[in-house]
Coordinates of C-alpha atoms in Angstrom, one line a residue:
X13 CA 31.0 2.5 -24.6
X14 CA 29.8 -1.2 -24.2
X15 CA 30.5 -2.4 -20.1
X16 CA 30.7 -6.2 -18.6
X17 CA 27.7 -6.1 -16.6
X18 CA 26.9 -8.4 -13.6
X19 CA 23.8 -7.7 -11.8
X20 CA 22.9 -9.8 -8.9
X21 CA 19.2 -10.1 -7.8
X22 CA 16.7 -11.4 -10.5
X23 CA 13.2 -9.8 -8.7
X24 CA 11.1 -6.9 -10.4
X25 CA 14.0 -4.5 -10.2
X26 CA 17.0 -6.9 -10.6
X27 CA 15.3 -8.0 -13.8
X28 CA 14.5 -4.8 -14.6
X29 CA 18.0 -2.9 -14.2
X30 CA 19.4 -5.6 -16.6
X31 CA 16.7 -5.3 -19.1
X32 CA 17.1 -1.6 -19.7
X33 CA 21.7 -2.0 -19.7
X34 CA 21.4 -4.9 -22.2
X35 CA 18.8 -2.7 -24.5
X36 CA 21.7 -0.2 -24.1
X37 CA 24.5 -2.8 -25.8
X38 CA 26.2 -3.7 -22.7
X39 CA 26.6 -7.7 -21.8
X40 CA 24.8 -8.6 -18.7
X41 CA 24.9 -11.5 -16.3
X42 CA 21.7 -11.4 -14.5
X43 CA 22.5 -13.8 -11.2
X44 CA 20.0 -15.2 -8.3
X45 CA 20.0 -18.2 -6.4
X46 CA 16.5 -18.5 -7.9
X47 CA 14.2 -18.1 -11.3
X48 CA 14.0 -14.8 -12.3
X49 CA 10.3 -13.2 -10.3
X50 CA 10.0 -16.5 -8.1
X51 CA 11.0 -14.6 -4.8
X52 CA 9.2 -11.1 -3.2
X53 CA 8.4 -10.3 -7.0
X54 CA 5.8 -13.5 -7.0
X55 CA 3.7 -12.6 -3.9
X56 CA 2.6 -9.1 -4.0
X57 CA -0.8 -7.9 -4.6
X58 CA 0.3 -7.3 -8.3
X59 CA -0.9 -3.6 -9.3
X60 CA 1.6 -1.3 -11.3
X61 CA 0.6 1.7 -9.2
X62 CA 0.4 4.6 -10.7
X63 CA -2.0 6.6 -8.0
X64 CA 1.0 5.9 -5.5
X65 CA 2.1 8.7 -5.1
X66 CA 2.7 8.7 -1.5
X67 CA 4.9 6.5 0.5
X68 CA 3.3 4.4 3.2
X69 CA 4.3 6.7 5.9
X70 CA 4.6 5.3 10.5
X71 CA 1.1 6.1 12.1
X72 CA 2.3 9.6 14.1
X73 CA -1.5 10.2 14.8
X74 CA -2.5 9.3 18.8
X75 CA -5.9 7.4 17.5
X76 CA -3.9 4.7 15.3
X77 CA -0.8 4.5 17.3
X78 CA -3.1 3.6 20.7
X79 CA -5.5 1.6 18.0
X80 CA -1.9 -0.6 17.0
X81 CA -0.4 -1.1 20.2
X82 CA -2.7 -3.9 21.2
X83 CA -1.0 -6.2 18.0
X84 CA -4.3 -7.6 16.9
X85 CA -4.8 -5.8 13.8
X86 CA -5.3 -6.7 10.4
X87 CA -2.9 -3.5 8.4
X88 CA -0.2 -4.2 10.4
X89 CA 1.7 -6.1 13.1
X90 CA 4.9 -6.2 15.4
X91 CA 7.6 -8.1 16.7
X92 CA 8.7 -7.0 19.9
X93 CA 12.4 -8.2 19.3
X94 CA 12.4 -7.3 15.4
X95 CA 11.1 -3.5 17.0
X96 CA 13.9 -3.5 19.1
X97 CA 16.4 -4.4 17.0
X98 CA 15.2 -2.1 14.3
X99 CA 15.2 0.8 17.0
X100 CA 17.0 3.6 15.8
X101 CA 15.7 2.6 12.2
X102 CA 12.5 3.3 13.0
X103 CA 13.2 5.8 15.2
X104 CA 14.4 7.7 11.7
X105 CA 11.3 6.7 9.5
X106 CA 8.9 8.2 12.8
X107 CA 10.7 11.7 12.3
X108 CA 10.6 11.8 8.4
X109 CA 6.6 11.0 8.8
X110 CA 6.1 13.8 10.5
X111 CA 3.8 15.9 8.8
X112 CA 6.3 18.9 7.1
X113 CA 9.0 16.5 6.6
X114 CA 6.7 13.7 4.7
X115 CA 5.6 16.7 2.6
X116 CA 9.1 16.7 0.9
X117 CA 9.3 13.8 0.8
X118 CA 5.4 13.7 -1.1
X119 CA 6.8 15.2 -4.9
X120 CA 10.5 13.2 -4.6
X121 CA 8.8 9.9 -4.2
X122 CA 6.1 10.9 -6.9
X123 CA 8.6 11.8 -9.7
X124 CA 9.1 8.2 -9.6
X125 CA 6.2 6.6 -9.5
X126 CA 4.6 9.0 -12.7
X127 CA 7.3 7.2 -15.0
X128 CA 6.0 3.8 -13.6
X129 CA 3.2 2.7 -16.4
X130 CA 5.4 4.1 -19.6
X131 CA 8.4 1.9 -18.5
X132 CA 6.1 -0.8 -17.8
X133 CA 4.7 -0.9 -21.5
X134 CA 7.8 -0.3 -23.0
X135 CA 9.0 -4.0 -21.7
X136 CA 5.4 -5.3 -21.8
X137 CA 5.7 -4.7 -25.4
X138 CA 8.7 -6.1 -25.9
X139 CA 7.9 -9.5 -24.1
X140 CA 5.1 -10.4 -25.3
X141 CA 2.8 -10.4 -22.2
X142 CA 0.3 -7.7 -22.4
X143 CA -2.5 -10.5 -21.5
X144 CA -1.4 -10.3 -18.2
X145 CA -2.2 -7.3 -18.3
X146 CA -5.2 -5.5 -16.9
X147 CA -6.2 -1.6 -17.5
X148 CA -9.2 -1.0 -15.3
X149 CA -8.1 0.0 -12.3
X150 CA -8.1 -0.7 -8.6
X151 CA -11.4 -0.1 -5.9
X152 CA -10.5 1.1 -3.0
X153 CA -13.4 0.3 -0.9
X154 CA -14.3 1.7 2.2
X155 CA -17.1 0.5 4.9
X156 CA -17.7 4.3 7.0
X157 CA -18.7 7.8 4.7
X158 CA -16.8 9.6 7.0
X159 CA -12.8 8.1 6.0
X160 CA -14.5 7.6 2.3
X161 CA -14.6 11.5 1.9
X162 CA -11.3 12.2 4.0
X163 CA -9.7 9.6 1.0
X164 CA -12.0 11.7 -1.7
X165 CA -10.6 14.8 -0.4
X166 CA -7.1 13.5 -0.3
X167 CA -7.5 12.2 -4.0
X168 CA -9.0 15.5 -5.3
X169 CA -5.5 16.8 -4.3
X170 CA -3.1 14.8 -5.5
X171 CA -5.1 14.6 -8.7
X172 CA -4.4 18.1 -9.0
X173 CA -1.0 17.8 -8.3
X174 CA 0.1 14.8 -9.8
X175 CA -2.0 13.9 -12.8
X176 CA -3.9 11.0 -11.3
X177 CA -7.2 9.8 -12.3
X178 CA -10.3 8.3 -10.2
X179 CA -13.9 7.9 -9.9
X180 CA -15.4 8.6 -6.8
X181 CA -18.2 5.5 -6.4
X182 CA -21.0 5.7 -3.5
X183 CA -22.9 2.9 -2.6
X184 CA -25.3 2.5 -5.0
X185 CA -22.3 2.5 -7.3
X186 CA -19.9 0.5 -6.0
X187 CA -22.8 -2.3 -5.5
X188 CA -23.3 -2.2 -9.6
X189 CA -19.6 -2.7 -10.8
X190 CA -19.1 -5.3 -7.8
X191 CA -22.1 -7.3 -7.0
X192 CA -21.0 -9.8 -5.3
X193 CA -19.5 -7.4 -2.1
X194 CA -21.3 -7.4 1.4
X195 CA -24.1 -4.9 1.0
X196 CA -24.0 -1.5 3.0
X197 CA -20.5 -0.5 2.5
X198 CA -20.2 3.4 1.9
X199 CA -18.7 3.5 -1.5
X200 CA -14.9 3.0 -3.1
X201 CA -12.1 5.5 -4.5
X202 CA -12.1 3.6 -8.6
X203 CA -8.3 4.6 -9.3
X204 CA -8.3 4.4 -12.9
X205 CA -5.0 4.3 -13.6
X206 CA -3.7 1.4 -12.4
X207 CA -2.5 -1.6 -14.0
X208 CA -3.1 -5.4 -12.6
X209 CA -1.4 -8.4 -13.3
X210 CA -3.0 -11.6 -13.6
X211 CA 0.2 -13.4 -12.2
X212 CA 2.9 -10.9 -10.7
X213 CA 6.1 -14.0 -10.9
X214 CA 5.0 -14.9 -14.5
X215 CA 5.4 -10.8 -15.6
X216 CA 8.9 -10.9 -14.3
X217 CA 9.1 -14.0 -15.7
X218 CA 8.2 -12.7 -19.0
X219 CA 10.7 -9.8 -18.5
X220 CA 13.7 -11.8 -18.3
X221 CA 12.8 -14.1 -21.1
X222 CA 13.1 -10.9 -23.4
X223 CA 16.3 -10.1 -21.7
X224 CA 17.8 -13.8 -22.5
X225 CA 16.3 -13.4 -26.1
X226 CA 18.2 -9.8 -26.5
X227 CA 21.3 -11.8 -25.9
X228 CA 21.5 -11.5 -22.1
X229 CA 23.1 -14.4 -19.8
X230 CA 21.0 -15.8 -17.1
X231 CA 22.7 -17.7 -14.2
X232 CA 20.8 -19.2 -11.8
X233 CA 23.5 -19.8 -8.7
X234 CA 23.7 -18.4 -5.1
X235 CA 26.2 -15.4 -4.8
X236 CA 29.2 -16.6 -2.4
X237 CA 31.5 -13.4 -2.6
X238 CA 31.9 -10.0 -4.1
X239 CA 35.4 -8.0 -4.5
X240 CA 36.9 -5.7 -6.1
X241 CA 40.3 -6.9 -7.7
X242 CA 41.9 -4.2 -9.5
X243 CA 39.9 -2.6 -12.1
X244 CA 37.3 -5.1 -12.6
X245 CA 34.8 -6.8 -9.7
X246 CA 34.6 -10.6 -9.1
X247 CA 31.7 -12.4 -7.9
X248 CA 31.9 -15.4 -6.8
X249 CA 29.1 -17.8 -7.3
X250 CA 28.2 -21.6 -5.8
X251 CA 28.9 -22.5 -9.6
X252 CA 31.8 -20.2 -11.2
X253 CA 33.6 -16.6 -10.7
X254 CA 32.3 -13.8 -13.1
X255 CA 34.3 -10.8 -14.1
X256 CA 32.7 -7.4 -14.6
X257 CA 33.3 -3.7 -15.2
X258 CA 30.0 -3.1 -13.6
X259 CA 28.1 -4.5 -10.9
X260 CA 24.9 -3.5 -9.9
X261 CA 23.0 -5.0 -6.4
X262 CA 19.5 -5.3 -6.4
X263 CA 19.3 -7.8 -3.9
X264 CA 15.7 -6.7 -2.2
X265 CA 15.5 -7.0 1.1
X266 CA 18.4 -9.8 1.4
X267 CA 20.4 -5.9 0.3
X268 CA 21.5 -5.3 4.3
X269 CA 23.5 -8.6 4.5
X270 CA 25.3 -7.7 1.5
X271 CA 25.8 -3.8 2.3
X272 CA 27.4 -4.7 5.0
X273 CA 30.0 -7.2 3.9
X274 CA 31.1 -4.0 1.2
X275 CA 31.8 -1.9 3.8
X276 CA 28.1 0.1 3.3
X277 CA 26.3 1.8 5.9
X278 CA 22.7 1.8 4.3
X279 CA 19.7 1.6 7.3
X280 CA 17.2 -0.9 5.9
X281 CA 14.5 -2.9 7.3
X282 CA 11.8 -4.9 6.3
X283 CA 8.0 -5.4 6.3
X284 CA 6.4 -8.7 5.8
X285 CA 3.3 -10.0 4.4
X286 CA 1.4 -13.0 3.6
X287 CA -0.6 -14.3 0.5
X288 CA -3.4 -16.9 0.4
X289 CA -5.1 -18.4 -3.2
X290 CA -8.9 -19.1 -3.1
X291 CA -11.3 -20.1 -5.2
X292 CA -14.0 -18.2 -6.8
X293 CA -17.9 -19.6 -7.0
X294 CA -19.7 -19.0 -10.4
X295 CA -22.7 -16.9 -8.0
X296 CA -20.4 -14.3 -7.1
X297 CA -17.7 -13.3 -9.5
X298 CA -14.7 -10.6 -8.3
X299 CA -13.5 -8.8 -11.5
X300 CA -11.7 -6.2 -9.8
X301 CA -8.5 -5.9 -7.1
X302 CA -9.9 -5.1 -4.4
X303 CA -8.5 -3.5 -1.2
X304 CA -10.6 -3.2 2.2
X305 CA -9.1 0.3 3.3
X306 CA -10.4 0.6 6.8
X307 CA -9.5 -2.9 7.3
X308 CA -5.9 -3.4 6.1
X309 CA -5.9 -6.5 3.3
X310 CA -6.5 -6.7 -0.2
X311 CA -8.3 -8.9 -2.7
X312 CA -7.1 -9.6 -6.0
X313 CA -8.8 -12.0 -8.9
X314 CA -5.9 -13.4 -10.6
X315 CA -4.6 -16.5 -12.5
X316 CA -4.4 -18.6 -9.6
X317 CA -7.2 -18.1 -8.3
X318 CA -8.3 -15.2 -5.8
X319 CA -5.3 -13.6 -4.1
X320 CA -5.4 -12.3 -0.6
X321 CA -3.0 -10.6 0.6
X322 CA -2.2 -9.4 4.3
X323 CA -0.9 -5.5 5.3
X324 CA 2.6 -5.6 7.1
X325 CA 4.5 -6.9 9.5
X326 CA 7.0 -5.8 11.8
X327 CA 9.7 -8.6 12.0
X328 CA 13.1 -10.6 11.4
X329 CA 13.6 -11.1 8.1
X330 CA 14.3 -14.9 8.0
X331 CA 11.9 -15.2 11.7
X332 CA 9.1 -18.1 10.9
X333 CA 6.0 -17.5 9.4
X334 CA 3.3 -16.1 12.1
X335 CA -0.2 -16.8 10.3
X336 CA -2.5 -14.9 12.6
X337 CA -2.3 -11.7 10.7
X338 CA -3.5 -14.1 7.6
X339 CA -5.9 -15.5 9.4
X340 CA -7.6 -12.5 10.3
X341 CA -8.0 -11.0 7.2
X342 CA -9.3 -14.0 5.5
X343 CA -11.9 -14.1 8.7
X344 CA -13.0 -10.3 7.5
X345 CA -12.3 -10.9 3.5
X346 CA -15.0 -13.6 3.6
X347 CA -17.5 -11.0 5.1
X348 CA -16.5 -8.7 2.3
X349 CA -16.9 -11.3 -1.0
X350 CA -17.3 -15.2 -0.6
X351 CA -14.1 -16.3 -0.7
X352 CA -14.0 -20.3 -2.1
X353 CA -11.7 -22.8 -0.4
X354 CA -8.0 -22.3 0.0
X355 CA -5.8 -23.4 -3.0
X356 CA -3.1 -24.1 -1.1
X357 CA -1.6 -26.0 2.4
X358 CA 0.6 -23.3 3.0
X359 CA 0.0 -19.5 2.9
X360 CA 3.1 -17.4 1.0
X361 CA 6.0 -15.3 3.1
X362 CA 7.7 -12.6 1.7
X363 CA 9.2 -9.5 2.9
X364 CA 9.5 -5.7 1.5
X365 CA 12.5 -3.8 1.8
X366 CA 12.2 -0.2 3.5
X367 CA 13.8 2.7 4.2
X368 CA 13.2 5.0 6.7
X369 CA 12.8 7.9 4.4
X370 CA 10.6 5.6 2.3
X371 CA 12.7 6.3 -0.7
X372 CA 14.5 3.4 -2.9
X373 CA 18.2 4.2 -2.9
X374 CA 19.5 3.9 -6.6
X375 CA 22.8 5.1 -8.3
X376 CA 26.7 5.0 -7.6
X377 CA 28.6 4.1 -4.3
X378 CA 30.8 7.2 -3.9
X379 CA 34.0 5.8 -3.5
X380 CA 33.5 2.6 -5.0
X381 CA 33.7 2.4 -8.8
X382 CA 31.8 0.8 -10.9
X383 CA 29.2 -0.2 -8.1
X384 CA 25.5 0.2 -8.1
X385 CA 22.2 -0.1 -6.2
X386 CA 19.2 -0.4 -6.9
X387 CA 17.4 -1.6 -3.7
X388 CA 15.1 -0.3 -1.0
X389 CA 11.8 0.0 -2.8
X390 CA 9.2 -0.6 -0.4
X391 CA 6.1 -1.8 -1.4
X392 CA 6.3 -0.6 -5.0
X393 CA 9.4 -2.8 -6.4
X394 CA 6.9 -4.1 -8.4
X395 CA 5.6 -0.6 -10.1
X396 CA 8.9 1.0 -9.8
X397 CA 11.1 -2.0 -11.2
X398 CA 10.9 -1.2 -14.7
X399 CA 11.6 2.7 -14.4
X400 CA 14.8 2.1 -11.6
X401 CA 15.6 0.1 -14.4
X402 CA 15.6 2.8 -17.0
X403 CA 17.1 5.9 -14.8
X404 CA 20.2 3.5 -13.2
X405 CA 20.5 2.6 -16.8
X406 CA 20.9 6.3 -17.6
X407 CA 23.0 6.9 -15.2
X408 CA 25.5 4.4 -15.6
X409 CA 25.8 5.6 -19.5
X410 CA 26.5 9.2 -18.5
X411 CA 23.4 10.5 -18.9
X412 CA 20.9 13.4 -17.7
X413 CA 18.5 11.0 -16.5
X414 CA 14.9 11.8 -17.1
X415 CA 14.2 12.9 -13.3
X416 CA 16.7 14.4 -10.4
X417 CA 18.0 11.5 -8.7
X418 CA 19.4 13.4 -5.6
X419 CA 16.5 11.7 -3.5
X420 CA 17.5 8.7 -3.9
X421 CA 21.1 8.7 -3.6
X422 CA 23.5 6.1 -2.2
X423 CA 24.9 8.5 0.3
X424 CA 22.1 10.3 1.4
X425 CA 21.7 8.5 5.0

């Protein structure tokens, strides 16, 4: 049965939900204050990470904790005020990262990751966006043989368990594949399954155009109020009031405030990140996405230049930018690869919406008919948007979804 649906949030997740609902014949309006793909989805590393079957856990070993405490690392930094404000949620995150609990979470999370390429493929084909996508995997580079060996052992186990593919590159093989990198590296894991995207924001925009071309409506406006009135949902925007049979909230890092307004208590926190684009010389060309795994940043040769993305920063969503982490990453990156000049006057800042059990929230809200959530995807909103849209559309239409959705239910907290 066709429904009148409103999806709030036009990042990768929201656009994908709207796209799948429209493909199923629903009348769908997509609302966001900005054009599709211009917020968090714009600034990520641009990898559709089929290999990412293990979510990012809270560090629990003493060596890592002691390394992080001085707050000078590139892979993670924190602000004490933000840590204090989210102390309860971060404690739950720490508990869920305990080995036994984490190993329960991994197969649940992997069930979602397993459908990412197929779901993206359908949307790439429909939107004619294949020129943005490269199917050559990416490189996780290591400086020490010990760390590389440990990572390779874990990769072997995950390959057998979850069907992911990789190549082990020693120092010489890595140098042949990417001769512009710093000499003397121990080697790399070449993840073979993932796809990389030359411009993440453009891919989201292409998906949104496919949705619009198929009869979906896109409204650029601020949402000022959401409420249930009788059998319908009323969504007040800066331009108009919309009415719908069903409402999907897919607001990424801005989900928390709206959840409180709707009487929901979902423990979300954010991990912020930064990026900057750099020129690339003719003498040294970077052809693969490269993560400096033991330092904690990534270089991505995109259409706008080489994008350097930082690790995580635990800070309030709207706090001013702290650029020391990016500057430290740039210093290390220039040793790994001869970056050109910065191509933008100001670094980009964004935030990843995270949950304490590392799994997104996907499903209906108990006791609130016609209200659905799709948020909390952490580091993998870009990867998981299309499969989230596909699964949530199945749930909304009362079908048996492709995977068990119980691990992602709204009321699990």
